[in-house]
Coordinates of C-alpha atoms (C1' of nucleotides) in Angstrom, one line a residue:
Chain M
M1 CA 0.0 0.0 0.0
S2 CA 2.8 2.4 0.8
S3 CA 6.5 2.3 1.7
V4 CA 6.2 3.9 5.1
Q5 CA 8.6 2.4 7.6
L6 CA 7.7 2.4 11.3
T7 CA 10.7 2.9 13.6
A8 CA 11.6 -0.7 14.5
G9 CA 11.9 -1.5 18.2
I10 CA 11.0 1.9 19.4
C11 CA 8.2 0.7 21.7
S12 CA 10.5 -1.7 23.5
R13 CA 13.1 1.0 23.8
L14 CA 10.6 3.4 25.3
A15 CA 9.3 0.7 27.7
D16 CA 12.8 0.0 28.9
T17 CA 13.5 1.3 32.4
S18 CA 17.0 2.5 31.8
E19 CA 17.5 6.3 31.7
L20 CA 16.3 8.2 28.7
N21 CA 19.1 9.4 26.6
D22 CA 19.4 12.2 24.1
D23 CA 19.7 9.9 21.1
L24 CA 16.3 8.4 22.0
L25 CA 14.7 11.8 22.7
D26 CA 16.0 13.2 19.4
S27 CA 15.1 10.2 17.3
K28 CA 11.7 11.4 16.0
P29 CA 10.2 7.9 15.6
T30 CA 7.6 7.0 13.1
V31 CA 4.7 5.1 14.7
Q32 CA 1.2 4.0 13.9
I33 CA -1.7 5.2 16.1
L34 CA -3.7 2.1 17.1
S35 CA -6.3 4.1 19.0
V36 CA -6.9 7.5 20.3
K37 CA -9.4 8.2 23.0
K38 CA -10.6 11.1 25.0
V39 CA -9.8 10.7 28.7
G40 CA -12.9 11.6 30.7
S41 CA -12.7 13.9 33.6
A42 CA -15.0 14.4 36.5
S43 CA -15.6 18.1 36.4
G44 CA -18.3 19.8 34.4
P45 CA -18.6 21.1 30.9
N46 CA -15.6 23.4 31.1
T47 CA -13.4 20.4 31.3
N48 CA -10.1 20.4 29.4
D49 CA -10.0 17.2 27.5
R50 CA -6.9 15.2 27.0
Y51 CA -6.2 12.3 24.6
R52 CA -4.7 9.0 25.4
A53 CA -3.3 7.1 22.5
I54 CA -1.8 3.7 21.8
V55 CA 1.2 3.8 19.5
S56 CA 2.7 0.9 17.6
D57 CA 6.0 0.2 15.8
G58 CA 4.4 -2.9 14.1
E59 CA 5.7 -5.3 16.7
H60 CA 4.9 -3.7 20.0
F61 CA 2.5 -1.1 21.2
F62 CA 2.9 1.4 24.0
Q63 CA 0.7 3.8 26.0
A64 CA 0.9 7.5 25.3
M65 CA -0.7 10.8 26.4
L66 CA -1.0 13.7 24.0
A67 CA 0.0 17.1 25.4
T68 CA -3.1 19.3 25.3
Q69 CA -1.7 21.5 22.5
L70 CA -2.1 18.5 20.2
N71 CA -5.8 18.1 20.9
K72 CA -6.6 20.0 17.8
L73 CA -4.9 17.3 15.6
V74 CA -7.4 14.8 17.0
D75 CA -10.4 17.2 17.1
S76 CA -9.9 18.1 13.5
G77 CA -9.7 14.5 12.5
E78 CA -6.2 15.0 11.2
I79 CA -5.1 12.2 13.4
T80 CA -7.3 9.1 13.7
K81 CA -7.1 5.4 14.3
H82 CA -4.3 3.9 12.2
S83 CA -2.7 7.2 11.2
I84 CA 1.0 7.0 10.7
V85 CA 2.7 9.8 12.5
S86 CA 6.1 11.2 13.3
I87 CA 6.7 11.9 16.9
D88 CA 8.7 15.1 16.8
K89 CA 9.1 15.7 20.5
F90 CA 8.3 13.6 23.5
T91 CA 9.2 12.9 27.0
C92 CA 8.6 9.9 29.2
N93 CA 7.0 9.8 32.6
K94 CA 8.3 6.9 34.6
V95 CA 5.6 5.2 36.7
Q96 CA 6.6 2.2 38.8
E97 CA 9.5 1.2 36.6
K98 CA 7.2 1.5 33.6
R99 CA 7.1 4.4 31.2
L100 CA 4.3 6.4 29.8
L101 CA 5.1 8.2 26.6
I102 CA 4.1 11.9 26.6
I103 CA 3.9 13.2 23.0
L104 CA 4.7 16.9 22.9
D105 CA 4.7 17.4 19.2
M106 CA 3.9 15.3 16.2
H107 CA 2.8 15.5 12.6
V108 CA 0.9 13.2 10.3
I109 CA 2.7 11.3 7.7
I110 CA -0.2 9.2 6.4
Q111 CA -3.7 10.0 7.7
E112 CA -5.4 6.7 6.7
H113 CA -3.6 3.4 6.6
D114 CA -4.3 -0.2 7.3
K115 CA -3.1 -1.7 10.6
I116 CA 0.4 -2.8 10.4
G117 CA 1.4 -6.1 11.9
N118 CA -0.1 -7.6 15.1
P119 CA 1.7 -5.7 17.8
V120 CA 1.7 -6.8 21.5
N121 CA 2.1 -4.6 24.6
A122 CA 5.6 -3.4 25.0
G123 CA 5.0 -2.4 28.6
E124 CA 3.8 -5.9 29.5
Q125 CA 6.8 -7.4 27.8
A126 CA 9.3 -5.3 29.6
T127 CA 8.3 -5.8 33.1
P128 CA 5.5 -7.6 34.9
A129 CA 2.6 -5.2 35.4
V130 CA 2.0 -3.9 38.8
Q131 CA -1.7 -3.1 39.0
K132 CA -2.9 -0.9 41.7
T133 CA -6.4 0.4 41.8
P134 CA -6.9 4.1 42.2
A135 CA -9.3 5.4 44.8
L136 CA -12.9 4.8 43.7
G137 CA -14.3 7.6 41.6
A138 CA -11.1 9.6 41.7
P139 CA -10.5 11.0 38.3
T140 CA -6.9 10.8 37.0
T141 CA -5.3 12.2 34.0
A142 CA -3.6 9.1 32.9
S143 CA -5.9 6.5 34.3
S144 CA -7.3 3.7 32.3
S145 CA -7.6 0.0 32.6
T146 CA -4.4 -0.6 30.7
I147 CA -2.1 2.0 32.2
P148 CA -1.0 0.8 35.6
Q149 CA -2.1 3.4 38.1
T150 CA 0.6 3.5 40.6
T151 CA 2.6 5.7 42.8
T152 CA 5.7 7.1 41.3
N153 CA 9.0 5.7 42.0
P154 CA 10.8 8.4 44.0
P155 CA 13.7 10.0 42.2
K156 CA 17.0 8.7 43.5
R157 CA 18.1 10.8 46.4
Q158 CA 21.5 12.4 45.9
G159 CA 21.2 14.9 48.6
S160 CA 18.8 16.6 50.9
T161 CA 18.0 19.8 49.0
P162 CA 16.3 20.1 45.6
A163 CA 19.5 21.7 44.2
A164 CA 21.6 18.8 45.2
R165 CA 19.1 16.4 43.6
G166 CA 18.5 18.8 40.7
K167 CA 20.8 17.0 38.3
G168 CA 18.2 14.2 37.9
T169 CA 15.4 14.2 35.3
P170 CA 12.6 16.5 36.5
F171 CA 9.2 15.0 36.7
P172 CA 6.9 16.3 33.9
I173 CA 4.1 18.5 35.1
E174 CA 1.7 16.7 32.7
G175 CA 2.3 13.6 34.8
L176 CA 1.5 15.0 38.2
S177 CA -1.5 13.4 39.9
P178 CA -2.7 12.8 43.5
Y179 CA -1.2 9.3 43.3
Q180 CA 2.3 10.6 43.0
N181 CA 3.9 11.8 46.2
H182 CA 7.5 11.9 45.5
W183 CA 8.3 14.1 42.6
M184 CA 10.3 17.2 41.8
I185 CA 9.3 19.4 38.9
K186 CA 11.4 22.0 37.2
A187 CA 9.1 24.8 36.1
R188 CA 9.0 28.3 35.0
V189 CA 6.7 30.8 36.8
T190 CA 4.6 32.3 34.0
N191 CA 2.3 34.2 36.4
K192 CA 2.4 35.3 40.0
S193 CA -0.7 36.8 41.6
D194 CA -0.8 39.5 44.1
I195 CA -1.4 38.5 47.7
K196 CA -5.1 38.3 48.2
V197 CA -6.7 38.8 51.6
W198 CA -10.1 37.5 52.2
S199 CA -12.6 37.5 55.0
N200 CA -15.9 35.7 55.1
Q201 CA -18.1 34.0 57.6
R202 CA -15.8 31.1 57.8
G203 CA -12.8 33.1 58.7
E204 CA -10.1 35.2 57.1
G205 CA -6.7 34.7 55.6
K206 CA -4.4 35.4 52.7
L207 CA -3.3 33.5 49.7
F208 CA -1.3 33.8 46.4
S209 CA -0.9 31.6 43.4
V210 CA 1.6 31.0 40.7
V211 CA 1.3 29.3 37.3
L212 CA 4.1 26.8 36.7
M213 CA 5.1 25.6 33.3
D214 CA 7.4 23.1 31.8
D215 CA 7.5 21.7 28.3
T216 CA 4.8 19.1 29.1
G217 CA 2.1 21.3 30.6
E218 CA 1.2 23.8 33.2
I219 CA -0.3 23.8 36.7
K220 CA -1.5 26.3 39.2
A221 CA 0.0 26.3 42.7
T222 CA -1.6 28.1 45.5
G223 CA -0.2 29.0 48.9
F224 CA -2.3 30.0 51.9
N225 CA -1.4 32.0 55.0
A226 CA 2.0 30.7 56.3
A227 CA 3.0 29.6 52.8
V228 CA 2.5 33.2 51.7
D229 CA 5.0 34.4 54.2
T230 CA 7.6 31.8 53.3
L231 CA 7.2 31.5 49.6
Y232 CA 5.7 34.7 48.1
D233 CA 9.0 36.5 47.9
K234 CA 10.8 33.5 46.7
F235 CA 8.9 33.3 43.4
E236 CA 9.6 35.7 40.6
E237 CA 7.7 35.8 37.3
G238 CA 9.8 34.4 34.5
K239 CA 12.2 32.5 36.7
V240 CA 12.7 28.7 36.9
Y241 CA 12.5 26.6 40.1
W242 CA 12.9 23.1 41.3
I243 CA 9.7 22.4 43.3
S244 CA 8.8 19.4 45.4
K245 CA 6.7 18.4 48.4
A246 CA 3.5 20.2 47.5
K247 CA 0.2 18.6 47.6
V248 CA -1.4 17.6 44.3
Q249 CA -5.1 17.9 44.4
L250 CA -8.1 18.3 42.1
A251 CA -8.1 21.7 40.5
K252 CA -10.9 24.0 41.7
K253 CA -12.0 24.9 38.2
Q254 CA -14.0 27.9 39.4
F255 CA -10.7 29.6 40.3
S256 CA -8.7 28.4 37.4
T257 CA -8.6 28.6 33.6
L258 CA -5.7 26.3 33.1
S259 CA -5.9 23.0 31.2
N260 CA -5.0 20.8 34.1
E261 CA -7.2 18.6 36.2
Y262 CA -4.9 19.1 39.2
E263 CA -3.3 21.9 41.1
L264 CA -0.7 22.2 43.7
Q265 CA -1.1 23.4 47.2
L266 CA 2.0 24.9 48.6
D267 CA 2.6 24.5 52.3
R268 CA 5.2 24.8 55.1
S269 CA 7.1 21.8 53.9
T270 CA 7.2 22.7 50.2
E271 CA 10.7 23.0 48.8
V272 CA 11.3 25.7 46.3
E273 CA 14.7 26.5 44.9
E274 CA 15.6 28.7 42.0
C275 CA 17.2 26.9 39.1
H276 CA 19.7 28.7 36.9
D277 CA 20.0 25.9 34.4
T278 CA 17.0 26.5 32.3
T279 CA 17.9 24.2 29.4
G280 CA 14.9 22.6 27.8
L281 CA 12.4 24.8 29.4
P282 CA 10.4 26.8 26.9
T283 CA 9.6 30.4 27.9
I284 CA 5.9 30.1 27.3
R285 CA 4.1 27.7 25.0
Y286 CA 1.4 29.4 23.0
N287 CA -1.5 28.3 20.9
F288 CA -2.2 31.6 19.1
V289 CA -5.5 32.4 17.6
S290 CA -5.9 34.9 14.8
L291 CA -7.7 38.1 15.7
G292 CA -9.7 37.5 12.5
S293 CA -11.2 34.3 13.9
L294 CA -12.4 35.6 17.3
E295 CA -16.0 35.2 16.2
E296 CA -15.5 31.5 16.2
H297 CA -14.5 31.5 19.9
P298 CA -17.4 31.5 22.2
K299 CA -17.8 34.1 25.0
D300 CA -15.7 33.2 28.1
S301 CA -13.4 30.8 26.2
I302 CA -9.7 31.1 27.1
I303 CA -7.3 31.7 24.2
D304 CA -3.8 32.9 23.4
V305 CA -3.3 35.9 21.0
I306 CA -0.3 37.9 19.7
G307 CA -0.6 41.3 18.1
V308 CA 0.9 44.7 17.6
V309 CA -0.3 47.2 20.2
T310 CA -1.7 50.2 18.3
D311 CA -3.3 52.0 21.2
I312 CA -2.7 52.1 25.0
A313 CA -5.2 53.9 27.0
S314 CA -4.5 55.4 30.4
P315 CA -5.3 53.2 33.4
S316 CA -8.5 54.0 35.1
E317 CA -9.8 53.2 38.5
F318 CA -13.2 51.9 39.1
T319 CA -15.2 50.2 41.8
N320 CA -16.9 46.9 41.0
R321 CA -20.3 45.9 42.2
L322 CA -18.9 44.4 45.4
G323 CA -17.4 47.8 46.2
R324 CA -13.8 46.6 45.5
Q325 CA -11.4 49.1 44.0
S326 CA -9.6 48.0 40.9
V327 CA -7.6 49.4 38.0
K328 CA -8.1 48.6 34.4
R329 CA -6.5 49.7 31.1
E330 CA -7.5 49.0 27.5
I331 CA -5.1 48.2 24.8
T332 CA -5.8 47.7 21.1
L333 CA -4.1 44.8 19.2
V334 CA -3.9 44.2 15.5
D335 CA -2.5 41.3 13.5
R336 CA -2.0 40.2 10.0
S337 CA -5.6 39.1 9.6
G338 CA -6.5 42.7 9.2
F339 CA -8.6 42.8 12.4
S340 CA -8.2 44.8 15.6
V341 CA -9.5 43.9 19.0
R342 CA -9.6 45.7 22.3
C343 CA -8.2 44.0 25.3
T344 CA -8.8 45.0 28.9
L345 CA -6.0 44.5 31.3
W346 CA -6.7 44.3 35.1
G347 CA -4.9 45.1 38.3
K348 CA -1.1 45.1 38.2
H349 CA -1.1 44.2 34.5
A350 CA -3.0 47.4 33.9
E351 CA -0.7 49.5 36.1
N352 CA 2.5 48.0 34.7
F353 CA 1.7 48.2 31.0
N354 CA 3.9 51.1 30.0
H355 CA 5.5 50.3 26.7
P356 CA 5.9 53.1 24.3
G357 CA 5.7 52.8 20.5
N358 CA 4.0 49.8 19.0
P359 CA 5.2 46.8 21.0
I360 CA 4.3 43.2 20.2
V361 CA 2.4 41.6 23.0
A362 CA 1.7 37.9 23.5
L363 CA -1.1 37.1 25.8
K364 CA -1.5 33.5 27.1
G365 CA -4.8 32.8 28.7
V366 CA -7.1 35.8 27.8
K367 CA -10.8 35.5 28.1
V368 CA -13.1 36.2 25.1
S369 CA -15.8 38.6 25.8
D370 CA -18.8 39.5 23.6
F371 CA -18.7 43.2 24.5
G372 CA -19.0 45.3 21.4
G373 CA -18.8 42.3 19.2
R374 CA -15.7 40.6 20.4
S375 CA -13.2 41.9 22.9
L376 CA -10.6 40.4 25.3
S377 CA -10.1 40.5 29.0
T378 CA -7.2 39.2 31.0
T379 CA -7.7 36.6 33.7
G380 CA -5.8 36.1 36.9
A381 CA -3.6 33.5 35.3
V382 CA -2.7 35.4 32.1
A383 CA 0.9 35.5 31.0
I384 CA 1.8 38.8 29.3
D385 CA 5.0 38.9 27.3
V386 CA 6.0 42.1 25.6
D387 CA 8.2 41.8 22.5
P388 CA 8.7 38.1 23.0
D389 CA 11.7 36.6 21.2
I390 CA 9.6 34.1 19.2
A391 CA 9.1 33.6 15.5
E392 CA 5.5 35.0 15.5
S393 CA 6.7 38.1 17.2
H394 CA 9.4 38.8 14.6
A395 CA 7.0 38.1 11.7
L396 CA 4.5 40.6 13.1
R397 CA 7.2 43.2 13.6
G398 CA 8.3 42.8 10.0
W399 CA 4.8 43.0 8.7
F400 CA 3.8 46.0 10.8
D401 CA 7.0 48.0 10.0
A402 CA 6.8 47.2 6.3
G403 CA 3.4 48.8 5.9
G404 CA 1.0 46.9 8.1
N405 CA 0.7 50.0 10.3
N406 CA -1.0 51.7 7.4
E407 CA -3.7 49.1 7.0
Q408 CA -7.3 49.8 7.8
F409 CA -8.3 47.3 10.4
K410 CA -11.7 45.7 10.8
A411 CA -12.7 46.1 14.4
Q412 CA -13.7 43.1 16.4
S413 CA -14.7 45.5 19.2
N414 CA -16.8 48.5 18.2
S415 CA -16.6 51.7 20.1
F416 CA -20.2 51.8 21.3
G417 CA -20.4 48.4 23.1
G418 CA -23.5 46.3 23.4
G419 CA -23.3 45.3 19.7
G420 CA -24.3 42.0 18.4
G421 CA -22.1 39.5 16.6
S422 CA -22.1 41.1 13.2
S423 CA -20.9 44.6 13.9
T424 CA -17.9 44.4 11.7
F425 CA -17.8 46.0 8.3
S426 CA -18.1 43.5 5.5
R427 CA -17.5 44.6 1.9
E428 CA -19.1 41.4 0.7
E429 CA -22.3 42.1 2.5
I430 CA -22.9 45.7 1.7
R431 CA -26.7 46.4 1.5
S432 CA -28.3 49.1 -0.6
L433 CA -30.1 51.7 1.5
N434 CA -33.4 51.1 -0.2
D435 CA -33.0 47.4 0.4
V436 CA -32.4 48.1 4.1
K437 CA -35.6 50.1 4.3
D438 CA -37.7 47.7 2.2
S439 CA -36.6 44.5 3.9
G440 CA -37.8 45.8 7.3
L441 CA -34.4 45.3 8.9
G442 CA -34.5 46.2 12.6
T443 CA -38.3 45.7 13.0
S444 CA -37.8 42.8 15.3
D445 CA -37.0 43.1 19.1
K446 CA -33.3 42.8 18.8
P447 CA -31.0 45.1 16.8
E448 CA -29.8 44.0 13.4
F449 CA -26.6 45.1 11.8
F450 CA -25.7 45.9 8.2
S451 CA -22.8 47.3 6.2
A452 CA -23.4 50.1 3.7
R453 CA -21.3 52.3 1.4
A454 CA -22.9 55.8 1.3
T455 CA -22.1 59.5 0.7
V456 CA -22.9 62.2 3.2
M457 CA -25.7 64.5 1.8
H458 CA -26.6 66.5 4.8
V459 CA -25.7 67.0 8.5
K460 CA -28.3 68.5 10.8
N461 CA -26.6 71.5 12.2
D462 CA -29.0 72.8 14.9
N463 CA -28.0 70.5 17.8
I464 CA -24.7 69.0 16.8
A465 CA -23.1 68.7 20.3
Y466 CA -23.9 68.6 24.0
P467 CA -21.9 69.7 27.0
A468 CA -20.5 66.5 28.5
C469 CA -18.6 65.6 31.7
P470 CA -14.9 66.0 31.0
T471 CA -14.1 62.9 33.2
Q472 CA -12.7 60.2 30.9
G473 CA -15.4 57.7 30.1
C474 CA -18.2 59.5 31.8
N475 CA -19.8 61.3 28.8
K476 CA -22.8 62.3 30.9
K477 CA -24.5 65.6 30.0
V478 CA -23.6 68.4 32.4
F479 CA -25.6 71.5 33.4
D480 CA -24.5 75.1 33.6
Q481 CA -24.9 76.2 37.2
H482 CA -23.2 79.6 36.7
D483 CA -20.4 78.7 39.2
G484 CA -19.5 75.6 37.1
W485 CA -20.9 72.7 35.1
R486 CA -22.4 70.0 37.2
C487 CA -22.2 66.3 36.5
E488 CA -24.9 64.3 38.4
K489 CA -23.1 61.0 37.9
C490 CA -19.7 62.2 39.2
D491 CA -21.4 64.4 41.8
R492 CA -19.1 67.3 41.2
S493 CA -18.8 70.5 39.1
Y494 CA -16.3 71.4 36.4
E495 CA -15.0 74.7 35.2
R496 CA -15.9 73.9 31.6
P497 CA -17.6 71.0 29.8
E498 CA -16.2 68.8 27.2
Y499 CA -18.5 69.0 24.2
R500 CA -19.4 65.7 22.5
Y501 CA -21.0 65.2 19.1
I502 CA -24.6 64.1 18.7
I503 CA -25.1 63.7 15.0
S504 CA -28.0 63.2 12.7
L505 CA -27.0 62.9 9.1
A506 CA -28.5 61.9 5.8
V507 CA -26.5 59.6 3.6
A508 CA -27.3 58.3 0.1
D509 CA -26.2 55.6 -2.3
Y510 CA -27.4 54.7 -5.8
S511 CA -30.6 53.3 -4.4
G512 CA -31.9 56.0 -2.1
Q513 CA -31.3 57.9 1.1
L514 CA -31.3 57.1 4.9
W515 CA -31.0 59.1 8.1
L516 CA -28.4 57.9 10.4
Q517 CA -27.7 58.8 14.1
G518 CA -24.3 58.7 15.8
F519 CA -22.2 60.2 18.6
N520 CA -18.7 61.5 19.2
D521 CA -16.7 59.1 17.1
L522 CA -19.0 59.8 14.1
G523 CA -18.5 63.6 14.5
L524 CA -14.8 63.2 14.8
A525 CA -14.7 61.2 11.6
L526 CA -16.8 63.7 9.7
F527 CA -15.2 66.9 10.8
N528 CA -11.7 65.9 11.9
K529 CA -11.8 68.1 14.9
P530 CA -13.2 67.8 18.4
A531 CA -16.7 69.0 19.1
N532 CA -15.3 71.8 21.3
D533 CA -13.8 73.5 18.2
V534 CA -17.0 73.3 16.3
V535 CA -19.1 74.7 19.1
E536 CA -16.5 77.5 19.6
A537 CA -16.6 78.3 15.9
K538 CA -20.4 78.4 15.9
D539 CA -20.4 81.0 18.8
R540 CA -17.6 83.0 17.2
D541 CA -18.2 83.0 13.5
E542 CA -21.3 81.6 11.8
A543 CA -19.5 81.6 8.4
E544 CA -16.7 79.4 9.7
F545 CA -19.1 77.1 11.3
N546 CA -21.0 76.7 8.0
K547 CA -17.7 76.0 6.3
I548 CA -17.0 73.2 8.7
M549 CA -20.4 71.7 8.2
E550 CA -20.0 71.8 4.4
S551 CA -16.6 70.2 4.6
A552 CA -18.4 66.9 5.6
I553 CA -20.7 66.9 2.6
G554 CA -20.1 64.8 -0.4
V555 CA -17.7 62.4 1.2
T556 CA -18.2 58.6 0.8
Y557 CA -17.6 56.1 3.6
N558 CA -18.1 52.5 4.5
F559 CA -20.4 52.2 7.4
T560 CA -21.5 49.6 9.8
C561 CA -24.9 50.4 11.1
R562 CA -27.3 49.1 13.7
A563 CA -31.0 49.0 12.9
K564 CA -33.3 49.0 15.9
Q565 CA -37.0 49.8 16.4
D566 CA -38.0 52.3 19.0
T567 CA -41.1 54.1 20.1
Y568 CA -41.1 57.8 20.8
N569 CA -44.3 59.9 21.3
D570 CA -46.4 56.8 20.4
Q571 CA -44.7 56.6 17.1
T572 CA -42.8 53.4 16.3
R573 CA -40.0 53.6 13.8
V574 CA -36.7 52.1 13.0
R575 CA -33.7 54.1 13.8
Y576 CA -30.3 53.5 12.2
G577 CA -27.3 54.1 14.3
V578 CA -23.7 54.3 13.0
Q579 CA -21.6 51.7 14.7
K580 CA -18.5 52.5 12.7
I581 CA -17.6 54.9 10.0
I582 CA -14.6 54.0 7.9
P583 CA -13.0 56.4 5.4
L584 CA -12.6 54.7 2.0
N585 CA -9.3 53.3 1.2
Y586 CA -9.2 53.4 -2.6
K587 CA -6.4 51.0 -2.9
E588 CA -8.2 48.4 -0.8
E589 CA -11.5 49.0 -2.7
A590 CA -9.7 48.6 -6.1
N591 CA -8.0 45.4 -4.9
Y592 CA -11.4 44.0 -3.9
L593 CA -12.9 44.9 -7.3
M594 CA -10.0 43.3 -9.0
G595 CA -10.5 40.2 -7.0
L596 CA -14.2 40.1 -8.2
L597 CA -13.1 40.3 -11.8
S598 CA -11.2 37.0 -11.4
T599 CA -14.2 35.2 -9.9
P600 CA -15.9 32.6 -12.2
W601 CA -19.1 34.6 -12.6
A602 CA -17.2 37.6 -13.8
Q603 CA -15.6 35.7 -16.6
Chain U
dC1 C1' -9.9 24.1 55.4
dC2 C1' -9.4 28.9 52.9
dC3 C1' -10.0 32.5 46.8
dC4 C1' -14.9 34.3 43.0
dC5 C1' -11.0 37.8 37.8
dC6 C1' -14.3 42.8 38.0
dC7 C1' -16.1 47.7 33.8
dC8 C1' -18.1 50.0 29.9

DNA sequence: CCCCCCCC
């Protein structure tokens, strides 16, 4: 059928209990997948699945776990039963003198193939199985009827401190489970929380947590009270440590977004020692998602993104509904998909994000929000890396500096918030204005969105701006009280207001005309100056004001609009709001038309 | 044992 050659004897070699050597680890064996199966877990729907596989060299088979970043190969159907694969990177987890293969990277050589040979279990061949039943009902990562579920053989003791024993092979994080008591991991801290103090009816205390990562996986470690005193200062974000003697327990999923069924509890006896030899430890392992594909990721899912920062807002303080003070800061990211997205940073990440220019930022573990279409929000366990030294980062830098910075980005997050899913401009879905009216768009309960290309015909000039609260983000109308302008929301007065646009404009395309409503962003796009300037001109010089108004007329834009029915004075009508106004980029438009000419129906 | 990640 084909000339593929499985790596002879590899399963026996893996099952052998002698030390792993570099030759073996670098060998990139070719094997056949005999089966691949999701390992169930006890916790709810937010569970992070993991796959167990049986691999074969044609003569023997062997148990393997796939690192979670390989899940997509299985989910997409790329890897299936009997696929022939190359294992590009792996490690082994020694369990009671038997090994469990942990596949860190692999690729498909032949997706569909007949079963090769009649392999027998390499593990059984190598040593007699020592079966030990796990506690009833206890979920385990690597548990199955065929993998012996055992306690780990303790690493050979060469000394009493982790550093002295550090020369041995570290235990892989992926293999940690409550059944393993004697292990020592070598891990990088990718996130360290602030110290949190709590007080509730059951008592009070303090805690902190770190996220630990090696090249097999990541795990959260939490320390309470006394452990905060002994360990908090010891951990530093980005550094690598030998860690042992922490308790492995079931992860409390409500406090964690990591893909690990377990977490560590740090206590008095936990040993932590910084490790300066960081060989083999990746900085952070990412699974980047394109900003253009955010719509495909449901609200509240956790993803990794990388992008160029095009805007960094000032940090702002706010009080949440529980009365707790917090700091947030919004940054805007763009990537080569041509999309932009807004990301909210919280707490110390918000305070510390001071990077001038257009840095590249890699975010591991951000939460997808549906605010304003799609936006992002950091979680407690996020890892933020500015200008990381990784391939994706350099590629983005090159693209951005070579002209990407001049692109017009499609916004995943519109400026007005509350939008539905389709608030991004789509050239393919431009509707004619008459069609929008005739089709009754927006006459249902919920708002409907559409894209349009239209020319400004008229801007109502009688009430173009209102005096607003100058506090960033307030925007509330303020009232002249002679000794100042009062904001009810902020409960204070200001010397002068900040005018903000409130716009009503008529636009037309080939089919007809439509009245659109919009606010400050729309006015800024139309007049290229803040509302204060326009109000000032109107008071000072009517002719200049008229000139400003006229300057907006006759210009064509791409729009994203929101059609929504409302009732005012007993009259129900559909109002059309401008979600986004995009100046035409003629090069882009021409390229699009050129593309159309090469489609089959244009031929 | 013990934490609740927020806003527009």
